[in-house]
Coordinates of C-alpha atoms and ligand atoms in Angstrom, one line a residue:
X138 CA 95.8 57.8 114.8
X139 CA 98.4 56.7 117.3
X140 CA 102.2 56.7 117.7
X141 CA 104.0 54.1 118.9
X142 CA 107.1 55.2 121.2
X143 CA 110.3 52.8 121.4
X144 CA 113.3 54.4 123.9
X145 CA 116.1 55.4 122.3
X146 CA 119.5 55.9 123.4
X147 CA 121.2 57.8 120.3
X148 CA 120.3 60.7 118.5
X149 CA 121.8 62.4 116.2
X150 CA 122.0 64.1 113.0
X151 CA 120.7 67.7 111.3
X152 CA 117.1 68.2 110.8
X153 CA 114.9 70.9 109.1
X154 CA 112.0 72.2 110.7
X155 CA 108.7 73.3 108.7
X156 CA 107.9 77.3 108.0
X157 CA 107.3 79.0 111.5
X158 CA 103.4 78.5 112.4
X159 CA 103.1 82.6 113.2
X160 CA 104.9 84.1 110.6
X161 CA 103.2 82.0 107.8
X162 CA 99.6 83.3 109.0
X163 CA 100.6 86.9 109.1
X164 CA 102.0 86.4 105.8
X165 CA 98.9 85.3 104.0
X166 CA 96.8 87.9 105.9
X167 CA 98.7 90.8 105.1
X168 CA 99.3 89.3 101.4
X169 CA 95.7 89.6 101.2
X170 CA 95.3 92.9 102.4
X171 CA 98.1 94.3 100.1
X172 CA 97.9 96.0 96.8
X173 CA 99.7 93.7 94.3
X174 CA 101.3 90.2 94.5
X175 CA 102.8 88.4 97.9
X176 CA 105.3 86.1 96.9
X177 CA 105.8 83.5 100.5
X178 CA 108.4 81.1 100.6
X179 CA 108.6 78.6 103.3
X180 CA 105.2 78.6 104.2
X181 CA 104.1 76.1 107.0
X182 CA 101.8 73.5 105.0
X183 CA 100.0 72.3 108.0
X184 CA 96.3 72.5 108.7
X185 CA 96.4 75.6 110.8
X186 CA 98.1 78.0 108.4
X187 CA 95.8 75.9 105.2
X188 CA 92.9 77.7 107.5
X189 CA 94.3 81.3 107.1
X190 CA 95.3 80.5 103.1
X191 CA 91.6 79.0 102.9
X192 CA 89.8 82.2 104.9
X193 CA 91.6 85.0 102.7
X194 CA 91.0 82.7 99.3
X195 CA 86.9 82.8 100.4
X196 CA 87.4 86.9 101.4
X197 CA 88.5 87.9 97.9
X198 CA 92.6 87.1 97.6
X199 CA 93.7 85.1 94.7
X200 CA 95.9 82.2 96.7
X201 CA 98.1 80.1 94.2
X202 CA 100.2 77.6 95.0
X203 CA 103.4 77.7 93.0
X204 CA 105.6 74.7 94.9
X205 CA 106.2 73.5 98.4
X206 CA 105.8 76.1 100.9
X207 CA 105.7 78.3 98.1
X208 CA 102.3 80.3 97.7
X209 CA 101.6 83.6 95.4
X210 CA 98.8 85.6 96.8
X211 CA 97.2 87.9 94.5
X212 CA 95.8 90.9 97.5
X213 CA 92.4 92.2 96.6
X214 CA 93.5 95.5 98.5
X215 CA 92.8 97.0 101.9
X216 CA 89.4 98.0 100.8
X217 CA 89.2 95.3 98.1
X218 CA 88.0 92.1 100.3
X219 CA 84.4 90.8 99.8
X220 CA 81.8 89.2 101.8
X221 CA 82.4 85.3 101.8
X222 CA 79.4 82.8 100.6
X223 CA 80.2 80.7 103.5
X224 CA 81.1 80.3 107.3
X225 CA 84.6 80.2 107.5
X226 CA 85.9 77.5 109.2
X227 CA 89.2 78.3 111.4
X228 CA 89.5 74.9 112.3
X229 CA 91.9 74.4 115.6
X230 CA 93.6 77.8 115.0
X231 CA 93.5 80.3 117.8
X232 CA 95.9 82.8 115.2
X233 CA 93.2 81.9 112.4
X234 CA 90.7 83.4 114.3
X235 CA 92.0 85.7 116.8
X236 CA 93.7 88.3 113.8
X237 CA 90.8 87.5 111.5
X238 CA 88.6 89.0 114.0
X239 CA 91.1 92.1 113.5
X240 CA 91.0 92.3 109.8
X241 CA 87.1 91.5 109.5
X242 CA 86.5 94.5 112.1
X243 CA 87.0 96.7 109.6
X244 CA 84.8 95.2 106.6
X245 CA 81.7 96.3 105.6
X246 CA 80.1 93.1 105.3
X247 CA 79.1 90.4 107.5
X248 CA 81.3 87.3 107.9
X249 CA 80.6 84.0 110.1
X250 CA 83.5 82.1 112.4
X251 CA 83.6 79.1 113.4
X252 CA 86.6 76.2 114.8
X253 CA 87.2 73.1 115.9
X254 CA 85.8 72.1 119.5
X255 CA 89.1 72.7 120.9
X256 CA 88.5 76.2 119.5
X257 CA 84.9 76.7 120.6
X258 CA 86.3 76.7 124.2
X259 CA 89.0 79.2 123.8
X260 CA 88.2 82.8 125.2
X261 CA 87.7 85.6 122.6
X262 CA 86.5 88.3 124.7
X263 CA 90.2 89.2 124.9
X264 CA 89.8 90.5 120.8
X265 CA 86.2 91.1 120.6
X266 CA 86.0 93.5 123.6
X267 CA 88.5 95.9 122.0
X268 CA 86.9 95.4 118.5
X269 CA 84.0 96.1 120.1
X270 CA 84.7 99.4 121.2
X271 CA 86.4 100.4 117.7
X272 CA 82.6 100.1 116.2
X273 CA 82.8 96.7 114.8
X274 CA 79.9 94.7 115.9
X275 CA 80.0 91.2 117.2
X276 CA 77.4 88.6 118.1
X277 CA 78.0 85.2 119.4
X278 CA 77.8 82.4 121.7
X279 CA 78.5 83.5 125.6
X280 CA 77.9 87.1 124.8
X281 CA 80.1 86.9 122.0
X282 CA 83.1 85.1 123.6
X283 CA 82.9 82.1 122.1
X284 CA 83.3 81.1 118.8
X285 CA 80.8 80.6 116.3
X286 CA 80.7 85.0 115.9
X287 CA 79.2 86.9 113.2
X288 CA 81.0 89.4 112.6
X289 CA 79.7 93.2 111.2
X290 CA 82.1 95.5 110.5
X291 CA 82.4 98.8 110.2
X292 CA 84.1 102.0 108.0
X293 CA 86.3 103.5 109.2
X294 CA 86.5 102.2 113.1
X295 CA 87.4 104.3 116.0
X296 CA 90.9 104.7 117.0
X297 CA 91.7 103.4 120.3
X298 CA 94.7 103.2 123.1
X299 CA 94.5 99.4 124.3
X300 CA 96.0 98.1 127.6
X301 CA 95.9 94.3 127.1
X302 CA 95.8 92.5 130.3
X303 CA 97.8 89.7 128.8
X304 CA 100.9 89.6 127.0
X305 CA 98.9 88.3 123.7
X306 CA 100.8 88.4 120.4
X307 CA 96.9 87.7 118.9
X308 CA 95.2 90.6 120.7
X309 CA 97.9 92.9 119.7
X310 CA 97.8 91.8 116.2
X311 CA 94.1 92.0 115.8
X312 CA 93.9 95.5 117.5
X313 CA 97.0 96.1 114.9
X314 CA 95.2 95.0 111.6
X315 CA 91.6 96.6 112.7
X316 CA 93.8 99.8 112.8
X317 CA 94.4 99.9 109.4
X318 CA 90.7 100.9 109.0
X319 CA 90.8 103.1 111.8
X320 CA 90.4 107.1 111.5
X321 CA 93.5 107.5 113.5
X322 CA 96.3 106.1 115.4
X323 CA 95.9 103.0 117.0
X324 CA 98.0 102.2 120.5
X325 CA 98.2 98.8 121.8
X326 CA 100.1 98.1 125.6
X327 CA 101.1 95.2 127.0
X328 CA 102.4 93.7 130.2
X329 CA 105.6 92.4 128.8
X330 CA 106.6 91.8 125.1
X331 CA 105.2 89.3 123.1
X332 CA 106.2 87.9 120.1
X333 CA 106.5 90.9 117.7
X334 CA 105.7 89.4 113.5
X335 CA 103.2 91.6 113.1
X336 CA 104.9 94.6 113.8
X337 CA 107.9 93.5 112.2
X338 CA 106.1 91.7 108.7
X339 CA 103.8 95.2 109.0
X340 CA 106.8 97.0 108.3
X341 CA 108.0 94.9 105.5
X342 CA 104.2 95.7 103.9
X343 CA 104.8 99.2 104.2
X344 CA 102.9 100.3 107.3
X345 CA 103.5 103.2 109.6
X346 CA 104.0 101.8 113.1
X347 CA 106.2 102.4 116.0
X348 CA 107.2 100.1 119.1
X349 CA 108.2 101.9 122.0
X350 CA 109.0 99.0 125.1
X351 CA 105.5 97.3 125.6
X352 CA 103.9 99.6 123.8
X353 CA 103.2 99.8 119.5
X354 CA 101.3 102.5 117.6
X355 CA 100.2 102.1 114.5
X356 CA 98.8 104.7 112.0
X357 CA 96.2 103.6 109.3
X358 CA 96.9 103.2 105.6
X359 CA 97.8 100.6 102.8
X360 CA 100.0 97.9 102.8
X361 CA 102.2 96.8 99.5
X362 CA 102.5 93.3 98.6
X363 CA 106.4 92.1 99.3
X364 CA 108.3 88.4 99.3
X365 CA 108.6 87.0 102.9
X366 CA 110.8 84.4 103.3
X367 CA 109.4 82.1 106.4
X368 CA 112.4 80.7 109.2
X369 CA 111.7 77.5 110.2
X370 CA 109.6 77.0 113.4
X371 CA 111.5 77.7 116.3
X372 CA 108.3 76.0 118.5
X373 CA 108.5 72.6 116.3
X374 CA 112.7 72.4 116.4
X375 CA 112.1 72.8 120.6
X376 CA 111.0 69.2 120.5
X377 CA 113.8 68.0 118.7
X378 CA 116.3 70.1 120.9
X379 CA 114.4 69.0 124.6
X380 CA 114.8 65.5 122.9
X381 CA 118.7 66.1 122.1
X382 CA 119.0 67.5 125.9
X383 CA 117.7 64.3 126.8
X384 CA 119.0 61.2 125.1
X385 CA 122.1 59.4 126.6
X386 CA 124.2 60.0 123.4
X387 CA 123.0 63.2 121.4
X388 CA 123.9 65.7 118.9
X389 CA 121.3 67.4 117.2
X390 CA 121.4 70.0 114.7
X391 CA 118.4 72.1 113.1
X392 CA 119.0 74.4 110.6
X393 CA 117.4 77.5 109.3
X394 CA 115.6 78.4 112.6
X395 CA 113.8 81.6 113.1
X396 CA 115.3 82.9 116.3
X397 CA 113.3 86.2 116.8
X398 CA 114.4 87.3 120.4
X399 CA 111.0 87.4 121.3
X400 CA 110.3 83.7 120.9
X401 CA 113.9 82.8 122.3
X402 CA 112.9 81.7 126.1
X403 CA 113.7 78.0 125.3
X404 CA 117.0 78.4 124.2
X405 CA 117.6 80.5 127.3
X406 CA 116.3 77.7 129.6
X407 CA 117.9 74.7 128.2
X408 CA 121.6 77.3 128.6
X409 CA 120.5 77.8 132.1
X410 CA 119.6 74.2 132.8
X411 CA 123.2 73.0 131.6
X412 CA 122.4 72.4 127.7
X413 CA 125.2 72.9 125.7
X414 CA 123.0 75.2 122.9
X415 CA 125.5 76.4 120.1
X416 CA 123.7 79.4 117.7
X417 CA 125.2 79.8 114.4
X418 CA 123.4 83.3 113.4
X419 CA 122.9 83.3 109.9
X420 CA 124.0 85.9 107.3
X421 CA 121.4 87.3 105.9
X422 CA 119.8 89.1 109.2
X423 CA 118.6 92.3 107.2
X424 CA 115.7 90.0 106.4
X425 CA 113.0 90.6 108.2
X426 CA 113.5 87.9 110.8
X427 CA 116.5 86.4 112.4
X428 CA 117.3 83.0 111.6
X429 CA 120.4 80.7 112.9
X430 CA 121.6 77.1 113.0
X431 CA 121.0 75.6 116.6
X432 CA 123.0 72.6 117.7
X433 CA 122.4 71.3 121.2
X434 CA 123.6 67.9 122.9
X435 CA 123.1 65.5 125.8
X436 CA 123.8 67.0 129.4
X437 CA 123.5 66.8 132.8
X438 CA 120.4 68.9 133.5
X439 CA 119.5 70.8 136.5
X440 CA 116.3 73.0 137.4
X441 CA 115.2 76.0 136.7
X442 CA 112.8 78.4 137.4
X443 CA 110.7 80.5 135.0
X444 CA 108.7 83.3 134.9
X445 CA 107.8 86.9 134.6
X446 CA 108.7 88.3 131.0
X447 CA 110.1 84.9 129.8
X448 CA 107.1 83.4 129.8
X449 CA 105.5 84.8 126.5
X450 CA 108.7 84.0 125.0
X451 CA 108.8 80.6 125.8
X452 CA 105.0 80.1 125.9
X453 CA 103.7 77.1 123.5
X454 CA 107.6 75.1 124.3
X455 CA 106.6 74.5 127.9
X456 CA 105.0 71.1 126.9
X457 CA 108.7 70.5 125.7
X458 CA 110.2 72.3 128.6
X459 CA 108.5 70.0 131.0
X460 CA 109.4 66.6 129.2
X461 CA 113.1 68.1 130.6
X462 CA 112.1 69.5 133.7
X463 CA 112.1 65.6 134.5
X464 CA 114.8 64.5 134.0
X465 CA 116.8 67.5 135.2
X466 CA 118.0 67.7 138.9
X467 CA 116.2 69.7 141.5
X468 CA 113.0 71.4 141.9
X469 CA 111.8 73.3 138.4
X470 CA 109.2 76.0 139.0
X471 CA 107.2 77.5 135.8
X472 CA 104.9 80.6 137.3
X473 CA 102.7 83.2 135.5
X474 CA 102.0 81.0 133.0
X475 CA 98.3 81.3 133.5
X476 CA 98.0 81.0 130.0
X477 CA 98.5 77.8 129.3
X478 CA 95.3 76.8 130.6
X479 CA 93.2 78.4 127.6
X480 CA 96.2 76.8 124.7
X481 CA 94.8 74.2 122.3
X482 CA 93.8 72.2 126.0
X483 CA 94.7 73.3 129.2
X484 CA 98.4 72.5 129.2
X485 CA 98.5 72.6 133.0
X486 CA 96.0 69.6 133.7
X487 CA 97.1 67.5 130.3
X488 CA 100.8 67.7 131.4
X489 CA 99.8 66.5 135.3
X490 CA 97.2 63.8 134.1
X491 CA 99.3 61.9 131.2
X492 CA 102.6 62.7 133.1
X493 CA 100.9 61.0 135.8
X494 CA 99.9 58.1 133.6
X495 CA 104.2 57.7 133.3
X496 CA 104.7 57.4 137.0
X497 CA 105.8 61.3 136.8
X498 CA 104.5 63.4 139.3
X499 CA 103.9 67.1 138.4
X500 CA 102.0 69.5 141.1
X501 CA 99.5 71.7 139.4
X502 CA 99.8 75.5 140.2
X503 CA 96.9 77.9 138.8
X504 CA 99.6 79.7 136.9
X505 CA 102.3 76.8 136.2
X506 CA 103.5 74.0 137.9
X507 CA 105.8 72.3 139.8
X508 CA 108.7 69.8 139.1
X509 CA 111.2 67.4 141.0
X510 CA 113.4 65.6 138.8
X511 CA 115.2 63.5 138.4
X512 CA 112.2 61.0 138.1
X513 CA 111.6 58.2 135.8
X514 CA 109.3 57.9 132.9
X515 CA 107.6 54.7 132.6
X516 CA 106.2 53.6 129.3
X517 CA 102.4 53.6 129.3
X518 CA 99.4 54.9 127.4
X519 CA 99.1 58.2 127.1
X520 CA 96.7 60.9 125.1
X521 CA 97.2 63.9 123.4
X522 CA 93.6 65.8 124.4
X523 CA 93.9 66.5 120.7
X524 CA 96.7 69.3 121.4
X525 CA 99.3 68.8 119.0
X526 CA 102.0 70.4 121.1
X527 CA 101.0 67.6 124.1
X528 CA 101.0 65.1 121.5
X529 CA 104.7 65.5 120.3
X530 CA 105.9 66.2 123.8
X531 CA 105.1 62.7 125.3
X532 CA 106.6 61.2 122.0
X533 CA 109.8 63.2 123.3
X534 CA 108.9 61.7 126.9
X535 CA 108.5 58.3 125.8
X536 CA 112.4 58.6 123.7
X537 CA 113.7 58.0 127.7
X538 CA 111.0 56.3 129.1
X539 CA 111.5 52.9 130.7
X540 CA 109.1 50.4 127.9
X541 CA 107.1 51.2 125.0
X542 CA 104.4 54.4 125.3
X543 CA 101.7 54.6 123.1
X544 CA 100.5 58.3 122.7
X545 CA 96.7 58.2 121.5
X546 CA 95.2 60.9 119.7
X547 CA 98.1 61.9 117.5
X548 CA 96.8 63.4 114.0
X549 CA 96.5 66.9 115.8
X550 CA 100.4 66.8 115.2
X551 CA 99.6 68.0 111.6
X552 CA 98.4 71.3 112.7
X553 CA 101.4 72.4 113.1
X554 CA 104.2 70.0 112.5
X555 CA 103.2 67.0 109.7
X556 CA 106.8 65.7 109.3
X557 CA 107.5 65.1 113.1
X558 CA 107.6 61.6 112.9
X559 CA 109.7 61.1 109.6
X560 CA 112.4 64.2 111.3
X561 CA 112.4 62.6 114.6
X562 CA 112.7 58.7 112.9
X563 CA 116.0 60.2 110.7
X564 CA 117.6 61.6 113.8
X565 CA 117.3 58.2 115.3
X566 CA 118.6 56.4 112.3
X567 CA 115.5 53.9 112.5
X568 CA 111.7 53.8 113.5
X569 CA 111.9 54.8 117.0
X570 CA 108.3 56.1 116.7
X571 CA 106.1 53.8 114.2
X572 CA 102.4 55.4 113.1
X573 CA 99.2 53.4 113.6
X574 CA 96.0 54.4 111.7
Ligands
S3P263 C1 100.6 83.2 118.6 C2 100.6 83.8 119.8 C3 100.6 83.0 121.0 C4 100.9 81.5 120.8 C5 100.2 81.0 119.6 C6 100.6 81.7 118.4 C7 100.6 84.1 117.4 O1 99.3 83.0 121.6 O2 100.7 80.8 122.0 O3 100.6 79.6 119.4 O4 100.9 83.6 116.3 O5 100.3 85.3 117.5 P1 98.8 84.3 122.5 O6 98.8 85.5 121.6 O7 97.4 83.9 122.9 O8 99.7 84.4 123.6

């Protein structure tokens, strides 16, 4: 599939954004792990978070699906999973498999993991190590850093105090949900804060657990099946808002946004680059996750830098971030960001190569990179390396470019966001991206 990009020079209107990409995975994980029923509303419906639905159906959890975005899951119990009659298939999910490593840890069967080939490259050492040392045992390619694994797990596992050397939201969470069979308290540390749902959704379940700065504890025990309601996806609305920062005459709205401090970093980037960003913080807050309405319009942008503890908040937006790091004024500098080279594809080299194919010049640093805007993009054809965050940032890139771009590679875009095209399309009141088989 490919889309077809025409420049546009109005956008405007309010969007939605689907359920956040995070938040629905850790709510049909710890629905399955639950005693009693998990209602979820909002749920993303796109192919990562149909892996995680999917993986806890084969385990033992009774999934329904009531309505749009609106799943039942019946949980079979912390001790209640069951062995699964087949590999289970995480498909391009790093989440899917990362805190599924966590929960299988501490099951006393065997299970087998597997992904996409995008998947099959991405390190795993970072959960298996840890699970490793709790007693869980795990075999696989590259000494068991690389998916396919098989995983044996083990009752209960030993408690341990983890220092993560990255600021991973995914190792946290699967040293977090292996410590529920732990025979003690389980300590994960972190060198700055990543995005917290687990700890906040454990919470909501019932769970013992305390955060203290970069560091969480959690004590073992069951969880109790609740109703999360899911925020929209704050990383999906980031390509709408870079393109409203962008386009000569813009005024975008998007409502319902999940704006979790934790995953905030774009917002605070597009203020400090000259966006006007207007946050209308919803009501009901005592939910478990902040949500707002975020209106942002066309400005004059200048450069920023960023790194340090903004970057896990801002992590999977800095496709987005770098569409406006163009166009803005001055030298942009994105460091410790290291990271990105292990995403869905290595964001670093993607970003140079099909930035490169729009006459846009981006200098590759181990850790980030390097912009000087203002520069033009010219139309061309580009590919998405099968990342779906690439693929919707050079659609935004091609809204300003100079000519028509043709971004190849594009059905990756449903792992995460399947109604980009139509939400994009209605904000430019007319097919300003058309959809080739
Ligand atoms: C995620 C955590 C982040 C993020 C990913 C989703 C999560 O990955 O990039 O898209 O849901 O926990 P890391 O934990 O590897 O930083």
């Amino acid at each position: 599939m490919r889309f077809r990009v025409h420049p546009v020079n109005r956008l405007r209107g309010t969007a939605e954004v689907p359920g956040d990409k995070s938040i629905s995975h850790r709510a049909a994980l710890l629905g399955a792990l639950a005693e009693g029923v998990t209602e979820i509303h909002g749920c993303l419906e796109a192919e990562d978070c149909l892996r995680t639905l999917a993986a806890v159906g084969a385990l033992g959890a009774d999934v329904t699906r009531k309505g749009p975005g609106h799943y039942r899951v019946a949980g079979a119990g912390r001790h209640g999973l069951h062995e699964s009659d087949d590999v289970i298939d995480c498909g391009n999910s790093g989440t899917t498999a990362r805190l599924l490593l966590g929960v299988l840890a501490g099951q006393p069967f065997c299970t087998l993991l597997t992904g996409d080939a995008s998947l099959r490259r991405r390190p795993m050492a970072r959960v298996t190590e840890p699970l490793g040392r709790m007693g869980a045992t795990i075999v696989g390619r590259a000494q068991a850093t690389r998916l396919p694994l098989a995983v044996q797990g083990a009752r209960p596992l030993r408690a341990i105090a983890h220092t993560s050397p990255v600021a991973s939201a995914q190792v946290k969470s699967a040293v977090l949900l292996a410590g529920l069979y732990a025979d003690g308290p389980v300590s994960v540390h972190e060198p700055a804060p990543s995005r917290d749902h687990s700890e906040r959704m454990l919470r909501r379940f019932g769970a013992r657990l305390r955060a203290e700065g970069t560091a969480v504890r959690l004590e073992p025990g069951d969880l109790y099946g609740t109703t999360v309601h899911v925020p929209g996806d704050i990383s999906s609305a980031a390509f709408l808002l870079v393109a409203a920062a962008i386009v000569r005459d813009a005024e975008v709205s998007v409502t319902r946004v999940g704006v979790n401090p934790t995953r905030t970093g774009i917002l605070t980037v597009l203020e400090a680059m000259g966006a006007r960003v207007e946050v209308a913080r919803a009501e009901e807050d005592e939910d478990i996750e902040p949500t707002a309405n975020l209106t942002l319009g066309a400005a004059e942008l200048r450069a920023v830098r960023v790194g340090g503890p903004l970057v896990p908040r801002l992590i999977d937006e800095v496709p987005a971030l770098a569409v406006a790091a163009v166009v803005a004024r001055g030298l942009t500098t994105i460091g410790d960001a290291g990271e990105l080279r292990v995403k869905e594809s290595d964001r670093i080299a993607t970003l140079a190569r099909e930035f490169g194919k729009m006459g846009v010049r981006v200098e590759e640093r181990a850790d980030g990179m390097v912009i000087e805007g203002p520069q033009p993009f010219r139309g061309a054809r580009v590919a998405s390396g099968g990342d779906h965050r690439m693929a919707m940032a050079l659609v935004v890139a091609g809204l300003v470019a100079d000519g028509e771009t043709v971004v190849e590679d594009t059905a990756c875009v449903a792992t995460s966001f399947p109604q980009f095209v139509e939400t994009l399309n209605g904000l430019a009141g007319g097919p300003a991206v058309t959809v080739e088989a």
